[in-house]
mmCIF file of C-alpha atoms in Angstrom:
data_model
loop_
_atom_site.group_PDB
_atom_site.id
_atom_site.type_symbol
_atom_site.label_atom_id
_atom_site.label_comp_id
_atom_site.label_asym_id
_atom_site.label_seq_id
_atom_site.Cartn_x
_atom_site.Cartn_y
_atom_site.Cartn_z
ATOM 1 C CA ALA A 233 -26.162 60.383 94.291
ATOM 2 C CA GLY A 234 -24.465 57.233 92.799
ATOM 3 C CA THR A 235 -24.087 54.762 95.449
ATOM 4 C CA THR A 236 -24.331 57.103 98.487
ATOM 5 C CA PRO A 237 -27.217 55.725 100.708
ATOM 6 C CA THR A 238 -30.322 57.970 100.893
ATOM 7 C CA VAL A 239 -33.364 57.826 103.194
ATOM 8 C CA ASP A 240 -36.583 59.622 101.856
ATOM 9 C CA ASN A 241 -39.623 60.885 103.573
ATOM 10 C CA HIS A 242 -38.280 60.248 107.201
ATOM 11 C CA ALA A 243 -40.621 61.906 109.789
ATOM 12 C CA GLY A 244 -38.924 61.166 112.838
ATOM 13 C CA ASN A 245 -36.375 63.148 114.846
ATOM 14 C CA SER A 246 -33.682 60.162 115.146
ATOM 15 C CA LEU A 247 -32.940 57.778 112.446
ATOM 16 C CA THR A 248 -30.971 54.492 112.923
ATOM 17 C CA TRP A 249 -28.644 53.273 110.168
ATOM 18 C CA THR A 250 -27.284 49.764 110.035
ATOM 19 C CA GLY A 251 -24.781 49.899 106.856
ATOM 20 C CA GLY A 252 -21.238 51.015 106.473
ATOM 21 C CA VAL A 253 -17.927 49.593 107.818
ATOM 22 C CA ALA A 254 -17.235 49.109 111.392
ATOM 23 C CA SER A 255 -15.004 51.960 113.001
ATOM 24 C CA THR A 256 -15.179 53.973 109.785
ATOM 25 C CA THR A 257 -16.232 58.040 110.032
ATOM 26 C CA TYR A 258 -19.095 59.416 107.582
ATOM 27 C CA ASP A 259 -20.508 62.614 106.636
ATOM 28 C CA TRP A 260 -24.295 62.899 106.579
ATOM 29 C CA TYR A 261 -26.649 65.743 105.226
ATOM 30 C CA VAL A 262 -30.305 66.533 105.669
ATOM 31 C CA ARG A 263 -32.507 68.711 103.811
ATOM 32 C CA ALA A 264 -36.557 69.432 104.338
ATOM 33 C CA ASP A 265 -38.659 67.354 102.073
ATOM 34 C CA CYS A 266 -41.938 70.189 101.660
ATOM 35 C CA GLU A 267 -43.060 67.956 98.742
ATOM 36 C CA ALA A 268 -43.921 65.146 101.409
ATOM 37 C CA GLY A 269 -46.261 67.220 103.007
ATOM 38 C CA GLY A 270 -47.934 68.925 100.137
ATOM 39 C CA GLY A 271 -45.667 71.484 99.565
ATOM 40 C CA THR A 272 -43.801 72.522 96.276
ATOM 41 C CA GLY A 273 -39.991 71.471 96.681
ATOM 42 C CA GLN A 274 -37.038 70.675 98.722
ATOM 43 C CA SER A 275 -34.741 72.756 100.519
ATOM 44 C CA ASP A 276 -30.766 72.822 100.116
ATOM 45 C CA TRP A 277 -28.601 70.172 102.135
ATOM 46 C CA THR A 278 -27.102 70.969 105.423
ATOM 47 C CA GLY A 279 -24.058 69.560 106.398
ATOM 48 C CA PRO A 280 -21.605 67.813 106.370
ATOM 49 C CA ASN A 281 -21.966 66.619 109.738
ATOM 50 C CA THR A 282 -20.097 63.254 110.867
ATOM 51 C CA PHE A 283 -20.475 59.904 113.111
ATOM 52 C CA THR A 284 -18.416 57.142 113.385
ATOM 53 C CA THR A 285 -19.570 53.509 113.026
ATOM 54 C CA LEU A 286 -19.154 51.029 115.933
ATOM 55 C CA CYS A 287 -16.017 49.076 116.047
ATOM 56 C CA GLY A 288 -16.220 45.422 114.980
ATOM 57 C CA ALA A 289 -14.464 42.548 116.001
ATOM 58 C CA LEU A 290 -10.835 42.576 114.437
ATOM 59 C CA SER A 291 -8.767 39.430 113.231
ATOM 60 C CA VAL A 292 -5.226 38.091 114.263
ATOM 61 C CA PRO A 293 -2.759 38.879 113.382
ATOM 62 C CA TYR A 294 -3.467 42.151 115.052
ATOM 63 C CA SER A 295 -0.372 44.966 115.582
ATOM 64 C CA GLN A 296 -0.389 48.568 116.819
ATOM 65 C CA ASN A 297 2.651 51.041 116.969
ATOM 66 C CA PHE A 298 0.428 54.118 117.750
ATOM 67 C CA ASP A 299 2.199 56.000 115.042
ATOM 68 C CA GLY A 300 -1.109 56.507 112.834
ATOM 69 C CA VAL A 301 -2.489 59.119 115.146
ATOM 70 C CA THR A 302 -1.629 62.685 116.490
ATOM 71 C CA ALA A 303 -0.635 62.683 120.191
ATOM 72 C CA PRO A 304 -2.437 62.505 122.380
ATOM 73 C CA ALA A 305 -4.915 60.642 120.689
ATOM 74 C CA MET A 306 -5.529 57.043 120.839
ATOM 75 C CA PRO A 307 -6.133 54.939 117.811
ATOM 76 C CA GLY A 308 -9.556 53.966 116.991
ATOM 77 C CA CYS A 309 -11.592 51.215 118.852
ATOM 78 C CA PHE A 310 -9.094 51.423 121.848
ATOM 79 C CA THR A 311 -10.731 52.107 125.340
ATOM 80 C CA VAL A 312 -9.228 53.729 128.518
ATOM 81 C CA GLU A 313 -10.525 53.371 131.825
ATOM 82 C CA ASN A 314 -9.360 55.816 134.610
ATOM 83 C CA VAL A 315 -10.131 53.647 137.539
ATOM 84 C CA ASN A 316 -8.453 56.039 140.172
ATOM 85 C CA GLY A 317 -10.395 58.910 138.963
ATOM 86 C CA ASP A 318 -7.289 61.125 138.842
ATOM 87 C CA ALA A 319 -6.459 63.522 135.996
ATOM 88 C CA TYR A 320 -4.230 61.292 134.145
ATOM 89 C CA LYS A 321 -5.118 58.633 131.974
ATOM 90 C CA TRP A 322 -3.358 56.435 128.989
ATOM 91 C CA GLU A 323 -2.672 58.629 125.778
ATOM 92 C CA THR A 324 -0.285 58.680 123.113
ATOM 93 C CA ASN A 325 2.861 60.510 123.599
ATOM 94 C CA SER A 326 5.913 61.525 121.152
ATOM 95 C CA THR A 327 8.610 61.797 123.843
ATOM 96 C CA TYR A 328 8.696 58.400 125.616
ATOM 97 C CA ARG A 329 8.322 56.202 122.583
ATOM 98 C CA LEU A 330 10.556 53.103 120.944
ATOM 99 C CA SER A 331 9.522 53.396 117.718
ATOM 100 C CA VAL A 332 8.919 56.869 116.232
ATOM 101 C CA PRO A 333 6.756 58.731 116.758
ATOM 102 C CA ASN A 334 4.430 57.598 119.215
ATOM 103 C CA SER A 335 3.775 55.123 122.081
ATOM 104 C CA ALA A 336 0.917 54.861 124.622
ATOM 105 C CA TYR A 337 1.811 56.504 127.803
ATOM 106 C CA ILE A 338 0.600 56.827 131.333
ATOM 107 C CA ARG A 339 2.155 59.586 133.921
ATOM 108 C CA TRP A 340 2.674 59.724 137.586
ATOM 109 C CA ASN A 341 0.543 61.255 140.249
ATOM 110 C CA SER A 342 2.652 62.777 142.937
ATOM 111 C CA SER A 343 0.078 61.734 145.701
ATOM 112 C CA GLN A 344 -2.072 58.587 144.461
ATOM 113 C CA ALA A 345 -1.221 54.957 143.014
ATOM 114 C CA MET A 346 -1.716 54.703 139.332
ATOM 115 C CA ASN A 347 -4.560 52.638 138.582
ATOM 116 C CA ASP A 348 -5.353 52.942 134.904
ATOM 117 C CA TRP A 349 -6.344 50.673 131.818
ATOM 118 C CA MET A 350 -5.708 50.390 128.145
ATOM 119 C CA PHE A 351 -7.881 48.027 126.199
ATOM 120 C CA LEU A 352 -7.222 46.788 122.829
ATOM 121 C CA PRO A 353 -9.772 46.454 120.329
ATOM 122 C CA GLY A 354 -11.867 43.391 120.323
ATOM 123 C CA LEU A 355 -10.130 40.394 118.751
ATOM 124 C CA GLN A 356 -12.112 37.152 117.117
ATOM 125 C CA LEU A 357 -10.282 34.422 118.586
ATOM 126 C CA THR A 358 -11.000 30.550 118.346
ATOM 127 C CA GLY A 359 -11.240 28.586 121.028
ATOM 128 C CA GLY A 360 -8.569 26.118 121.841
ATOM 129 C CA LYS A 361 -5.844 28.088 119.854
ATOM 130 C CA THR A 362 -2.946 29.604 121.744
ATOM 131 C CA TYR A 363 -2.469 33.460 120.959
ATOM 132 C CA GLU A 364 0.673 35.172 122.173
ATOM 133 C CA ILE A 365 0.865 39.374 122.830
ATOM 134 C CA SER A 366 4.166 40.742 122.487
ATOM 135 C CA PHE A 367 5.079 44.397 123.082
ATOM 136 C CA ALA A 368 7.777 46.997 124.175
ATOM 137 C CA TYR A 369 7.352 48.350 127.634
ATOM 138 C CA GLY A 370 9.359 51.066 129.009
ATOM 139 C CA ALA A 371 10.136 53.675 131.917
ATOM 140 C CA GLY A 372 12.066 56.452 133.063
ATOM 141 C CA SER A 373 14.324 55.930 136.104
ATOM 142 C CA PHE A 374 11.682 55.412 138.767
ATOM 143 C CA THR A 375 10.125 52.010 139.497
ATOM 144 C CA GLU A 376 6.988 51.071 137.715
ATOM 145 C CA LYS A 377 4.447 48.290 137.593
ATOM 146 C CA LEU A 378 2.523 47.089 134.440
ATOM 147 C CA ALA A 379 0.261 43.697 134.104
ATOM 148 C CA VAL A 380 -1.748 42.550 131.025
ATOM 149 C CA TYR A 381 -4.771 40.496 131.576
ATOM 150 C CA TRP A 382 -7.790 39.079 129.035
ATOM 151 C CA GLY A 383 -11.511 38.874 129.128
ATOM 152 C CA ASP A 384 -14.675 39.472 127.278
ATOM 153 C CA SER A 385 -15.324 43.125 127.243
ATOM 154 C CA PRO A 386 -13.206 46.328 127.561
ATOM 155 C CA ALA A 387 -13.543 46.887 131.264
ATOM 156 C CA SER A 388 -11.396 46.392 134.379
ATOM 157 C CA SER A 389 -14.215 44.404 135.814
ATOM 158 C CA ALA A 390 -14.113 42.094 132.811
ATOM 159 C CA MET A 391 -10.323 41.424 133.072
ATOM 160 C CA VAL A 392 -10.526 38.224 134.988
ATOM 161 C CA ASN A 393 -8.303 35.921 133.192
ATOM 162 C CA GLY A 394 -4.485 36.198 133.777
ATOM 163 C CA PRO A 395 -2.262 37.918 134.374
ATOM 164 C CA ILE A 396 -0.388 36.851 131.244
ATOM 165 C CA PHE A 397 2.282 39.368 132.132
ATOM 166 C CA ASP A 398 3.308 41.310 135.193
ATOM 167 C CA GLN A 399 6.444 43.386 136.006
ATOM 168 C CA THR A 400 7.729 45.811 138.064
ATOM 169 C CA PHE A 401 10.627 47.344 136.494
ATOM 170 C CA THR A 402 12.876 50.737 136.242
ATOM 171 C CA GLY A 403 14.914 52.533 133.510
ATOM 172 C CA GLY A 404 14.764 51.531 129.592
ATOM 173 C CA TYR A 405 12.748 49.528 127.288
ATOM 174 C CA TYR A 406 12.250 45.816 127.279
ATOM 175 C CA LEU A 407 10.172 43.175 125.392
ATOM 176 C CA GLY A 408 7.046 41.952 127.225
ATOM 177 C CA LEU A 409 5.400 38.464 126.152
ATOM 178 C CA GLY A 410 2.546 36.497 127.393
ATOM 179 C CA SER A 411 0.182 33.808 125.965
ATOM 180 C CA PHE A 412 -3.217 32.454 126.600
ATOM 181 C CA THR A 413 -5.539 29.984 125.295
ATOM 182 C CA PRO A 414 -9.556 30.893 125.215
ATOM 183 C CA ALA A 415 -11.630 27.935 126.087
ATOM 184 C CA THR A 416 -14.324 28.970 123.485
ATOM 185 C CA SER A 417 -14.521 31.016 120.258
ATOM 186 C CA GLY A 418 -15.436 34.505 120.647
ATOM 187 C CA VAL A 419 -14.523 38.237 120.760
ATOM 188 C CA TYR A 420 -11.842 38.841 123.372
ATOM 189 C CA TYR A 421 -9.879 42.183 124.920
ATOM 190 C CA ILE A 422 -6.631 42.553 126.008
ATOM 191 C CA GLY A 423 -5.877 45.161 129.030
ATOM 192 C CA PHE A 424 -2.878 46.760 129.822
ATOM 193 C CA TRP A 425 -2.922 47.718 133.631
ATOM 194 C CA GLY A 426 -0.677 50.347 134.931
ATOM 195 C CA HIS A 427 -0.417 50.365 138.532
ATOM 196 C CA SER A 428 2.647 51.924 139.838
ATOM 197 C CA ASP A 429 2.971 53.362 143.102
ATOM 198 C CA ALA A 430 2.306 57.337 143.777
ATOM 199 C CA ASP A 431 4.854 59.701 143.018
ATOM 200 C CA GLU A 432 6.939 57.473 140.575
ATOM 201 C CA PHE A 433 7.573 58.944 136.666
ATOM 202 C CA TRP A 434 6.186 57.541 133.441
ATOM 203 C CA LEU A 435 5.122 54.153 131.851
ATOM 204 C CA SER A 436 5.212 53.676 128.106
ATOM 205 C CA VAL A 437 3.992 50.677 125.769
ATOM 206 C CA ASP A 438 4.818 50.390 122.167
ATOM 207 C CA ASP A 439 4.829 47.939 119.255
ATOM 208 C CA ILE A 440 2.185 45.741 120.139
ATOM 209 C CA LEU A 441 1.597 42.412 118.263
ATOM 210 C CA VAL A 442 -0.908 39.980 118.858
ATOM 211 C CA THR A 443 -0.659 36.716 117.063
ATOM 212 C CA GLU A 444 -1.329 32.930 116.978
ATOM 213 C CA ALA A 445 1.535 30.583 118.284
ATOM 214 C CA VAL A 446 2.216 28.799 115.214
ATOM 215 C CA ALA A 447 5.055 26.317 115.630
ATOM 216 C CA ASN A 448 6.623 26.633 112.164
ATOM 217 C CA LEU A 449 6.429 29.426 109.703
ATOM 218 C CA THR A 450 8.058 29.990 106.137
ATOM 219 C CA TRP A 451 8.960 33.127 104.587
ATOM 220 C CA ASN A 452 7.875 33.991 101.064
ATOM 221 C CA GLY A 453 8.425 37.836 100.886
ATOM 222 C CA SER A 454 5.511 37.952 97.991
ATOM 223 C CA ILE A 455 4.427 41.301 99.367
ATOM 224 C CA SER A 456 7.399 43.211 100.720
ATOM 225 C CA ASN A 457 10.497 42.817 103.041
ATOM 226 C CA ASN A 458 8.253 43.747 105.996
ATOM 227 C CA TRP A 459 8.552 40.781 108.930
ATOM 228 C CA HIS A 460 5.284 42.247 110.359
ATOM 229 C CA THR A 461 3.015 41.408 107.052
ATOM 230 C CA PRO A 462 1.023 38.268 107.314
ATOM 231 C CA GLY A 463 1.125 37.954 103.584
ATOM 232 C CA ASN A 464 5.047 37.626 103.444
ATOM 233 C CA TRP A 465 4.653 34.341 105.435
ATOM 234 C CA ASN A 466 2.948 30.986 103.984
ATOM 235 C CA GLU A 467 0.644 30.601 106.835
ATOM 236 C CA VAL A 468 -0.404 34.295 106.783
ATOM 237 C CA MET A 469 0.873 34.910 110.586
ATOM 238 C CA ILE A 470 3.398 36.336 111.997
ATOM 239 C CA PRO A 471 5.920 34.746 114.078
ATOM 240 C CA ALA A 472 5.594 34.382 117.904
ATOM 241 C CA SER A 473 8.554 33.648 120.415
ATOM 242 C CA THR A 474 7.793 30.131 120.167
ATOM 243 C CA SER A 475 7.926 29.649 116.285
ATOM 244 C CA ASN A 476 10.611 28.289 114.281
ATOM 245 C CA VAL A 477 11.101 30.521 111.092
ATOM 246 C CA ASN A 478 12.563 29.052 107.468
ATOM 247 C CA ILE A 479 13.606 31.479 105.262
ATOM 248 C CA PRO A 480 14.569 29.921 101.946
ATOM 249 C CA ALA A 481 16.983 30.893 99.261
ATOM 250 C CA GLY A 482 16.172 32.521 95.840
ATOM 251 C CA LEU A 483 13.578 35.056 97.016
ATOM 252 C CA THR A 484 13.141 38.584 95.688
ATOM 253 C CA ASN A 485 12.464 40.017 99.014
ATOM 254 C CA TYR A 486 14.113 39.147 102.551
ATOM 255 C CA PRO A 487 12.827 40.411 105.641
ATOM 256 C CA THR A 488 13.868 43.324 107.537
ATOM 257 C CA VAL A 489 12.696 44.228 111.271
ATOM 258 C CA THR A 490 11.959 47.550 112.289
ATOM 259 C CA ASN A 491 9.821 47.070 115.355
ATOM 260 C CA ALA A 492 10.224 44.726 118.040
ATOM 261 C CA ALA A 493 9.910 40.821 116.703
ATOM 262 C CA THR A 494 10.306 37.566 118.052
ATOM 263 C CA CYS A 495 10.772 33.926 117.119
ATOM 264 C CA ASN A 496 12.426 30.933 118.403
ATOM 265 C CA ASN A 497 14.832 29.835 115.706
ATOM 266 C CA ILE A 498 15.780 30.777 112.271
ATOM 267 C CA SER A 499 16.804 28.286 109.679
#
């Protein structure tokens, strides 16, 4: 009814639907159409059943704080790869986080080195432009290893560019930064690689931001006081660590920062 798409008189056992919005869950119903075969009526609708459309490329700036899901579920369009084939993989966790309530997390294996990837959704990037990824990363009281690569598909075999970040660390939370410049326009994926030694503890990532490294940005506060809202900046972008930020006087909203944020200078 209304704008609900309907397929009539379908005779096969499968159906491909090309409409809808990427990464969106839909309900579907089915009923027998006896009239099409010379019968006298139609059956009642059976359903709902659900399906989720394929992920589309996302635009930059892109941010993810893992707070919109219930742990241990990962956000939509994230991909994880358990290369070492053990019982542990990247998931969300509500204990080892920076911003409440969740972070992405991978735990130790007492006898096997960590070898696990977490891939962001595909990002539509422009060739020749420089992009920066910033994120919070943390560990317990043991030594952990985290690296960040990028490539053209969400698979460890495609992570041939980088590392743009590679750190061995222990204890607490830190700010991670990396930048890269694709030569050609296209859809690219950023991968976080946990590769700690065996029998360490836990590794966590939170408050991810991917933004174009724009040199100068001006705050307008036209939407809210949220630093991480692109529309609050004249350039519709979020500051990178190399960005010079101008916050003029006489505005209604001034920025507040609740998650990890970066810039080069504020005037």
